[in-house]
């Protein structure tokens, strides 16, 4: 009867652990899918930002070599065109990726003006890169935690299953012994 009580307690614990494992597994799988999607999106955002930086560098890289005669394009005009291209590139990517962060960056880029326009744009892009990298790090930590919890839950389930098997074997032995004693 003690073994039956132990079996009942262990069975109940196992059922609870299996339920918790299922919920944890579902949550982990959901978070893993979200992590993969965010990682892909973040990679695309970083690529777009890198492209925007490249456009800016291409259009202002030789600006110091320009002579500023009336027959040539002014630096402000070159800067405005490059800035517009960079803003348009980020805005278009925000639309295709449905990214609020990129849309916000495009609005902030559009608002930047003045002589130090490219330094401000570079700073905005760098801030966004840093934020995306910190988010990626936080996501990786959450995924690692989830993986650890899942493996611990599976280990507990295995322990409970082994304990149930042990108690079932003891009950079978006790039942056989009881039947033998009743026959005598």
PDB file of C-alpha atoms in Angstrom:
ATOM      1  CA  UNK A   1       0.000   0.000   0.000  1.00  0.00           C
ATOM      2  CA  UNK A   2       2.963   2.315   0.634  1.00  0.00           C
ATOM      3  CA  UNK A   3       4.253   1.545  -2.852  1.00  0.00           C
ATOM      4  CA  UNK A   4       0.803   2.309  -4.333  1.00  0.00           C
ATOM      5  CA  UNK A   5       0.773   5.653  -2.505  1.00  0.00           C
ATOM      6  CA  UNK A   6       4.271   6.424  -3.747  1.00  0.00           C
ATOM      7  CA  UNK A   7       3.219   5.436  -7.254  1.00  0.00           C
ATOM      8  CA  UNK A   8       0.158   7.704  -7.111  1.00  0.00           C
ATOM      9  CA  UNK A   9       2.237  10.660  -5.888  1.00  0.00           C
ATOM     10  CA  UNK A  10       4.919  10.025  -8.488  1.00  0.00           C
ATOM     11  CA  UNK A  11       2.346   9.561 -11.262  1.00  0.00           C
ATOM     12  CA  UNK A  12       0.691  12.838 -10.337  1.00  0.00           C
ATOM     13  CA  UNK A  13       4.095  14.551 -10.288  1.00  0.00           C
ATOM     14  CA  UNK A  14       4.912  13.038 -13.664  1.00  0.00           C
ATOM     15  CA  UNK A  15       1.634  14.257 -15.166  1.00  0.00           C
ATOM     16  CA  UNK A  16       2.315  17.763 -13.877  1.00  0.00           C
ATOM     17  CA  UNK A  17       5.879  17.638 -15.191  1.00  0.00           C
ATOM     18  CA  UNK A  18       4.719  16.368 -18.585  1.00  0.00           C
ATOM     19  CA  UNK A  19       2.168  19.171 -18.766  1.00  0.00           C
ATOM     20  CA  UNK A  20       4.793  21.747 -17.739  1.00  0.00           C
ATOM     21  CA  UNK A  21       7.231  20.263 -20.252  1.00  0.00           C
ATOM     22  CA  UNK A  22       4.645  20.529 -23.012  1.00  0.00           C
ATOM     23  CA  UNK A  23       3.923  24.147 -22.168  1.00  0.00           C
ATOM     24  CA  UNK A  24       7.624  24.932 -21.896  1.00  0.00           C
ATOM     25  CA  UNK A  25       8.345  23.148 -25.164  1.00  0.00           C
ATOM     26  CA  UNK A  26       5.561  25.070 -26.921  1.00  0.00           C
ATOM     27  CA  UNK A  27       6.814  28.353 -25.486  1.00  0.00           C
ATOM     28  CA  UNK A  28      10.404  27.567 -26.437  1.00  0.00           C
ATOM     29  CA  UNK A  29       9.457  26.593 -29.967  1.00  0.00           C
ATOM     30  CA  UNK A  30       7.443  29.783 -30.313  1.00  0.00           C
ATOM     31  CA  UNK A  31      10.334  31.858 -29.025  1.00  0.00           C
ATOM     32  CA  UNK A  32      12.770  30.000 -31.273  1.00  0.00           C
ATOM     33  CA  UNK A  33      10.607  30.791 -34.310  1.00  0.00           C
ATOM     34  CA  UNK A  34      10.358  34.427 -33.219  1.00  0.00           C
ATOM     35  CA  UNK A  35      14.121  34.499 -32.679  1.00  0.00           C
ATOM     36  CA  UNK A  36      14.771  33.145 -36.162  1.00  0.00           C
ATOM     37  CA  UNK A  37      12.385  35.665 -37.735  1.00  0.00           C
ATOM     38  CA  UNK A  38      13.867  38.565 -35.767  1.00  0.00           C
ATOM     39  CA  UNK A  39      17.394  37.448 -36.603  1.00  0.00           C
ATOM     40  CA  UNK A  40      16.552  37.338 -40.308  1.00  0.00           C
ATOM     41  CA  UNK A  41      14.812  40.720 -40.143  1.00  0.00           C
ATOM     42  CA  UNK A  42      17.678  42.228 -38.170  1.00  0.00           C
ATOM     43  CA  UNK A  43      20.172  40.929 -40.724  1.00  0.00           C
ATOM     44  CA  UNK A  44      18.183  42.514 -43.524  1.00  0.00           C
ATOM     45  CA  UNK A  45      17.951  45.778 -41.595  1.00  0.00           C
ATOM     46  CA  UNK A  46      21.705  45.775 -40.995  1.00  0.00           C
ATOM     47  CA  UNK A  47      22.304  45.090 -44.697  1.00  0.00           C
ATOM     48  CA  UNK A  48      20.062  48.035 -45.626  1.00  0.00           C
ATOM     49  CA  UNK A  49      21.838  50.277 -43.180  1.00  0.00           C
ATOM     50  CA  UNK A  50      25.206  49.183 -44.551  1.00  0.00           C
ATOM     51  CA  UNK A  51      23.949  49.931 -48.072  1.00  0.00           C
ATOM     52  CA  UNK A  52      22.773  53.383 -46.960  1.00  0.00           C
ATOM     53  CA  UNK A  53      26.190  54.068 -45.416  1.00  0.00           C
ATOM     54  CA  UNK A  54      27.841  52.913 -48.637  1.00  0.00           C
ATOM     55  CA  UNK A  55      25.658  55.269 -50.700  1.00  0.00           C
ATOM     56  CA  UNK A  56      26.598  58.130 -48.426  1.00  0.00           C
ATOM     57  CA  UNK A  57      30.311  57.334 -48.626  1.00  0.00           C
ATOM     58  CA  UNK A  58      30.182  56.971 -52.421  1.00  0.00           C
ATOM     59  CA  UNK A  59      28.532  60.337 -52.838  1.00  0.00           C
ATOM     60  CA  UNK A  60      30.679  62.328 -50.431  1.00  0.00           C
ATOM     61  CA  UNK A  61      33.936  60.391 -50.568  1.00  0.00           C
ATOM     62  CA  UNK A  62      35.442  62.649 -53.226  1.00  0.00           C
ATOM     63  CA  UNK A  63      33.770  65.840 -52.077  1.00  0.00           C
ATOM     64  CA  UNK A  64      36.981  67.273 -50.683  1.00  0.00           C
ATOM     65  CA  UNK A  65      38.532  67.082 -54.182  1.00  0.00           C
ATOM     66  CA  UNK A  66      35.843  69.228 -55.786  1.00  0.00           C
ATOM     67  CA  UNK A  67      36.728  72.707 -56.876  1.00  0.00           C
ATOM     68  CA  UNK A  68      33.960  75.068 -56.028  1.00  0.00           C
ATOM     69  CA  UNK A  69      33.633  77.069 -59.198  1.00  0.00           C
ATOM     70  CA  UNK A  70      30.250  78.116 -60.512  1.00  0.00           C
ATOM     71  CA  UNK A  71      30.343  75.550 -63.305  1.00  0.00           C
ATOM     72  CA  UNK A  72      30.432  72.586 -60.912  1.00  0.00           C
ATOM     73  CA  UNK A  73      27.834  71.003 -58.662  1.00  0.00           C
ATOM     74  CA  UNK A  74      28.007  72.292 -55.150  1.00  0.00           C
ATOM     75  CA  UNK A  75      28.745  70.034 -52.193  1.00  0.00           C
ATOM     76  CA  UNK A  76      25.345  70.824 -50.723  1.00  0.00           C
ATOM     77  CA  UNK A  77      23.632  69.577 -53.887  1.00  0.00           C
ATOM     78  CA  UNK A  78      25.716  66.366 -53.879  1.00  0.00           C
ATOM     79  CA  UNK A  79      24.982  65.928 -50.203  1.00  0.00           C
ATOM     80  CA  UNK A  80      21.258  66.458 -50.663  1.00  0.00           C
ATOM     81  CA  UNK A  81      21.088  63.913 -53.477  1.00  0.00           C
ATOM     82  CA  UNK A  82      23.035  61.320 -51.497  1.00  0.00           C
ATOM     83  CA  UNK A  83      21.001  61.955 -48.390  1.00  0.00           C
ATOM     84  CA  UNK A  84      17.783  61.642 -50.384  1.00  0.00           C
ATOM     85  CA  UNK A  85      18.971  58.353 -51.874  1.00  0.00           C
ATOM     86  CA  UNK A  86      19.914  57.047 -48.439  1.00  0.00           C
ATOM     87  CA  UNK A  87      16.556  58.081 -46.973  1.00  0.00           C
ATOM     88  CA  UNK A  88      14.683  56.575 -49.928  1.00  0.00           C
ATOM     89  CA  UNK A  89      16.647  53.318 -49.614  1.00  0.00           C
ATOM     90  CA  UNK A  90      15.907  52.982 -45.886  1.00  0.00           C
ATOM     91  CA  UNK A  91      12.231  53.979 -46.382  1.00  0.00           C
ATOM     92  CA  UNK A  92      11.745  51.435 -49.190  1.00  0.00           C
ATOM     93  CA  UNK A  93      13.315  48.695 -47.119  1.00  0.00           C
ATOM     94  CA  UNK A  94      11.094  49.636 -44.170  1.00  0.00           C
ATOM     95  CA  UNK A  95       8.052  49.168 -46.406  1.00  0.00           C
ATOM     96  CA  UNK A  96       9.158  45.819 -47.836  1.00  0.00           C
ATOM     97  CA  UNK A  97      10.201  44.457 -44.436  1.00  0.00           C
ATOM     98  CA  UNK A  98       7.265  46.020 -42.559  1.00  0.00           C
ATOM     99  CA  UNK A  99       9.829  47.333 -40.072  1.00  0.00           C
ATOM    100  CA  UNK A 100       8.735  50.125 -37.761  1.00  0.00           C
ATOM    101  CA  UNK A 101      12.338  50.655 -36.657  1.00  0.00           C
ATOM    102  CA  UNK A 102      13.511  51.287 -40.220  1.00  0.00           C
ATOM    103  CA  UNK A 103      10.518  53.533 -40.911  1.00  0.00           C
ATOM    104  CA  UNK A 104      11.372  55.563 -37.844  1.00  0.00           C
ATOM    105  CA  UNK A 105      15.016  55.761 -38.956  1.00  0.00           C
ATOM    106  CA  UNK A 106      13.911  57.007 -42.398  1.00  0.00           C
ATOM    107  CA  UNK A 107      11.829  59.755 -40.788  1.00  0.00           C
ATOM    108  CA  UNK A 108      14.746  60.769 -38.585  1.00  0.00           C
ATOM    109  CA  UNK A 109      17.102  60.739 -41.575  1.00  0.00           C
ATOM    110  CA  UNK A 110      14.716  62.936 -43.570  1.00  0.00           C
ATOM    111  CA  UNK A 111      14.581  65.435 -40.692  1.00  0.00           C
ATOM    112  CA  UNK A 112      18.373  65.836 -40.619  1.00  0.00           C
ATOM    113  CA  UNK A 113      19.657  68.862 -42.496  1.00  0.00           C
ATOM    114  CA  UNK A 114      22.501  71.294 -42.480  1.00  0.00           C
ATOM    115  CA  UNK A 115      26.203  71.260 -43.150  1.00  0.00           C
ATOM    116  CA  UNK A 116      26.891  68.315 -40.854  1.00  0.00           C
ATOM    117  CA  UNK A 117      24.158  66.249 -42.482  1.00  0.00           C
ATOM    118  CA  UNK A 118      26.221  63.143 -43.178  1.00  0.00           C
ATOM    119  CA  UNK A 119      27.757  62.984 -39.722  1.00  0.00           C
ATOM    120  CA  UNK A 120      24.256  63.108 -38.245  1.00  0.00           C
ATOM    121  CA  UNK A 121      23.005  60.423 -40.630  1.00  0.00           C
ATOM    122  CA  UNK A 122      25.976  58.206 -39.824  1.00  0.00           C
ATOM    123  CA  UNK A 123      25.336  58.710 -36.109  1.00  0.00           C
ATOM    124  CA  UNK A 124      21.656  57.764 -36.510  1.00  0.00           C
ATOM    125  CA  UNK A 125      22.584  54.651 -38.473  1.00  0.00           C
ATOM    126  CA  UNK A 126      25.261  53.705 -35.936  1.00  0.00           C
ATOM    127  CA  UNK A 127      22.747  54.109 -33.085  1.00  0.00           C
ATOM    128  CA  UNK A 128      20.324  51.800 -34.855  1.00  0.00           C
ATOM    129  CA  UNK A 129      23.044  49.205 -35.500  1.00  0.00           C
ATOM    130  CA  UNK A 130      23.996  49.244 -31.821  1.00  0.00           C
ATOM    131  CA  UNK A 131      20.360  48.861 -30.761  1.00  0.00           C
ATOM    132  CA  UNK A 132      19.826  45.950 -33.164  1.00  0.00           C
ATOM    133  CA  UNK A 133      22.971  44.241 -31.918  1.00  0.00           C
ATOM    134  CA  UNK A 134      21.900  44.630 -28.284  1.00  0.00           C
ATOM    135  CA  UNK A 135      18.458  43.215 -29.147  1.00  0.00           C
ATOM    136  CA  UNK A 136      20.128  40.262 -30.879  1.00  0.00           C
ATOM    137  CA  UNK A 137      22.239  39.629 -27.785  1.00  0.00           C
ATOM    138  CA  UNK A 138      19.169  39.754 -25.526  1.00  0.00           C
ATOM    139  CA  UNK A 139      17.317  37.354 -27.841  1.00  0.00           C
ATOM    140  CA  UNK A 140      20.253  34.965 -27.796  1.00  0.00           C
ATOM    141  CA  UNK A 141      20.271  35.013 -23.980  1.00  0.00           C
ATOM    142  CA  UNK A 142      16.532  34.264 -23.878  1.00  0.00           C
ATOM    143  CA  UNK A 143      16.979  31.382 -26.305  1.00  0.00           C
ATOM    144  CA  UNK A 144      19.839  29.961 -24.226  1.00  0.00           C
ATOM    145  CA  UNK A 145      17.683  30.171 -21.084  1.00  0.00           C
ATOM    146  CA  UNK A 146      14.816  28.443 -22.870  1.00  0.00           C
ATOM    147  CA  UNK A 147      17.089  25.673 -24.102  1.00  0.00           C
ATOM    148  CA  UNK A 148      18.459  25.146 -20.574  1.00  0.00           C
ATOM    149  CA  UNK A 149      14.982  24.988 -19.047  1.00  0.00           C
ATOM    150  CA  UNK A 150      13.819  22.549 -21.702  1.00  0.00           C
ATOM    151  CA  UNK A 151      16.746  20.196 -21.113  1.00  0.00           C
ATOM    152  CA  UNK A 152      16.235  20.364 -17.333  1.00  0.00           C
ATOM    153  CA  UNK A 153      12.535  19.552 -17.753  1.00  0.00           C
ATOM    154  CA  UNK A 154      13.352  16.602 -19.978  1.00  0.00           C
ATOM    155  CA  UNK A 155      15.834  15.318 -17.384  1.00  0.00           C
ATOM    156  CA  UNK A 156      13.191  15.616 -14.630  1.00  0.00           C
ATOM    157  CA  UNK A 157      10.696  13.769 -16.803  1.00  0.00           C
ATOM    158  CA  UNK A 158      13.190  10.962 -17.364  1.00  0.00           C
ATOM    159  CA  UNK A 159      13.824  10.742 -13.598  1.00  0.00           C
ATOM    160  CA  UNK A 160      10.100  10.597 -12.825  1.00  0.00           C
ATOM    161  CA  UNK A 161       9.545   7.957 -15.496  1.00  0.00           C
ATOM    162  CA  UNK A 162      12.347   5.839 -14.028  1.00  0.00           C
ATOM    163  CA  UNK A 163      10.876   6.229 -10.539  1.00  0.00           C
ATOM    164  CA  UNK A 164       7.435   5.138 -11.793  1.00  0.00           C
ATOM    165  CA  UNK A 165       8.949   2.074 -13.429  1.00  0.00           C
ATOM    166  CA  UNK A 166      10.788   1.218 -10.194  1.00  0.00           C
ATOM    167  CA  UNK A 167       7.630   1.614  -8.084  1.00  0.00           C
ATOM    168  CA  UNK A 168       5.563  -0.388 -10.582  1.00  0.00           C
ATOM    169  CA  UNK A 169       8.098  -3.192 -10.383  1.00  0.00           C
ATOM    170  CA  UNK A 170       7.959  -3.087  -6.579  1.00  0.00           C
ATOM    171  CA  UNK A 171       4.149  -3.215  -6.676  1.00  0.00           C
ATOM    172  CA  UNK A 172       4.250  -6.207  -9.015  1.00  0.00           C
ATOM    173  CA  UNK A 173       6.676  -7.994  -6.689  1.00  0.00           C
ATOM    174  CA  UNK A 174       4.516  -7.161  -3.671  1.00  0.00           C
ATOM    175  CA  UNK A 175       1.371  -8.352  -5.453  1.00  0.00           C
ATOM    176  CA  UNK A 176       3.052 -11.615  -6.414  1.00  0.00           C
ATOM    177  CA  UNK A 177       4.297 -12.112  -2.866  1.00  0.00           C
ATOM    178  CA  UNK A 178       0.841 -11.301  -1.486  1.00  0.00           C
ATOM    179  CA  UNK A 179      -0.730 -13.859  -3.818  1.00  0.00           C
ATOM    180  CA  UNK A 180       1.847 -16.439  -2.728  1.00  0.00           C
ATOM    181  CA  UNK A 181       1.167 -15.730   0.935  1.00  0.00           C
ATOM    182  CA  UNK A 182      -2.600 -16.000   0.398  1.00  0.00           C
ATOM    183  CA  UNK A 183      -2.150 -19.384  -1.226  1.00  0.00           C
ATOM    184  CA  UNK A 184      -0.146 -20.647   1.745  1.00  0.00           C
TER     185      UNK A 184
END
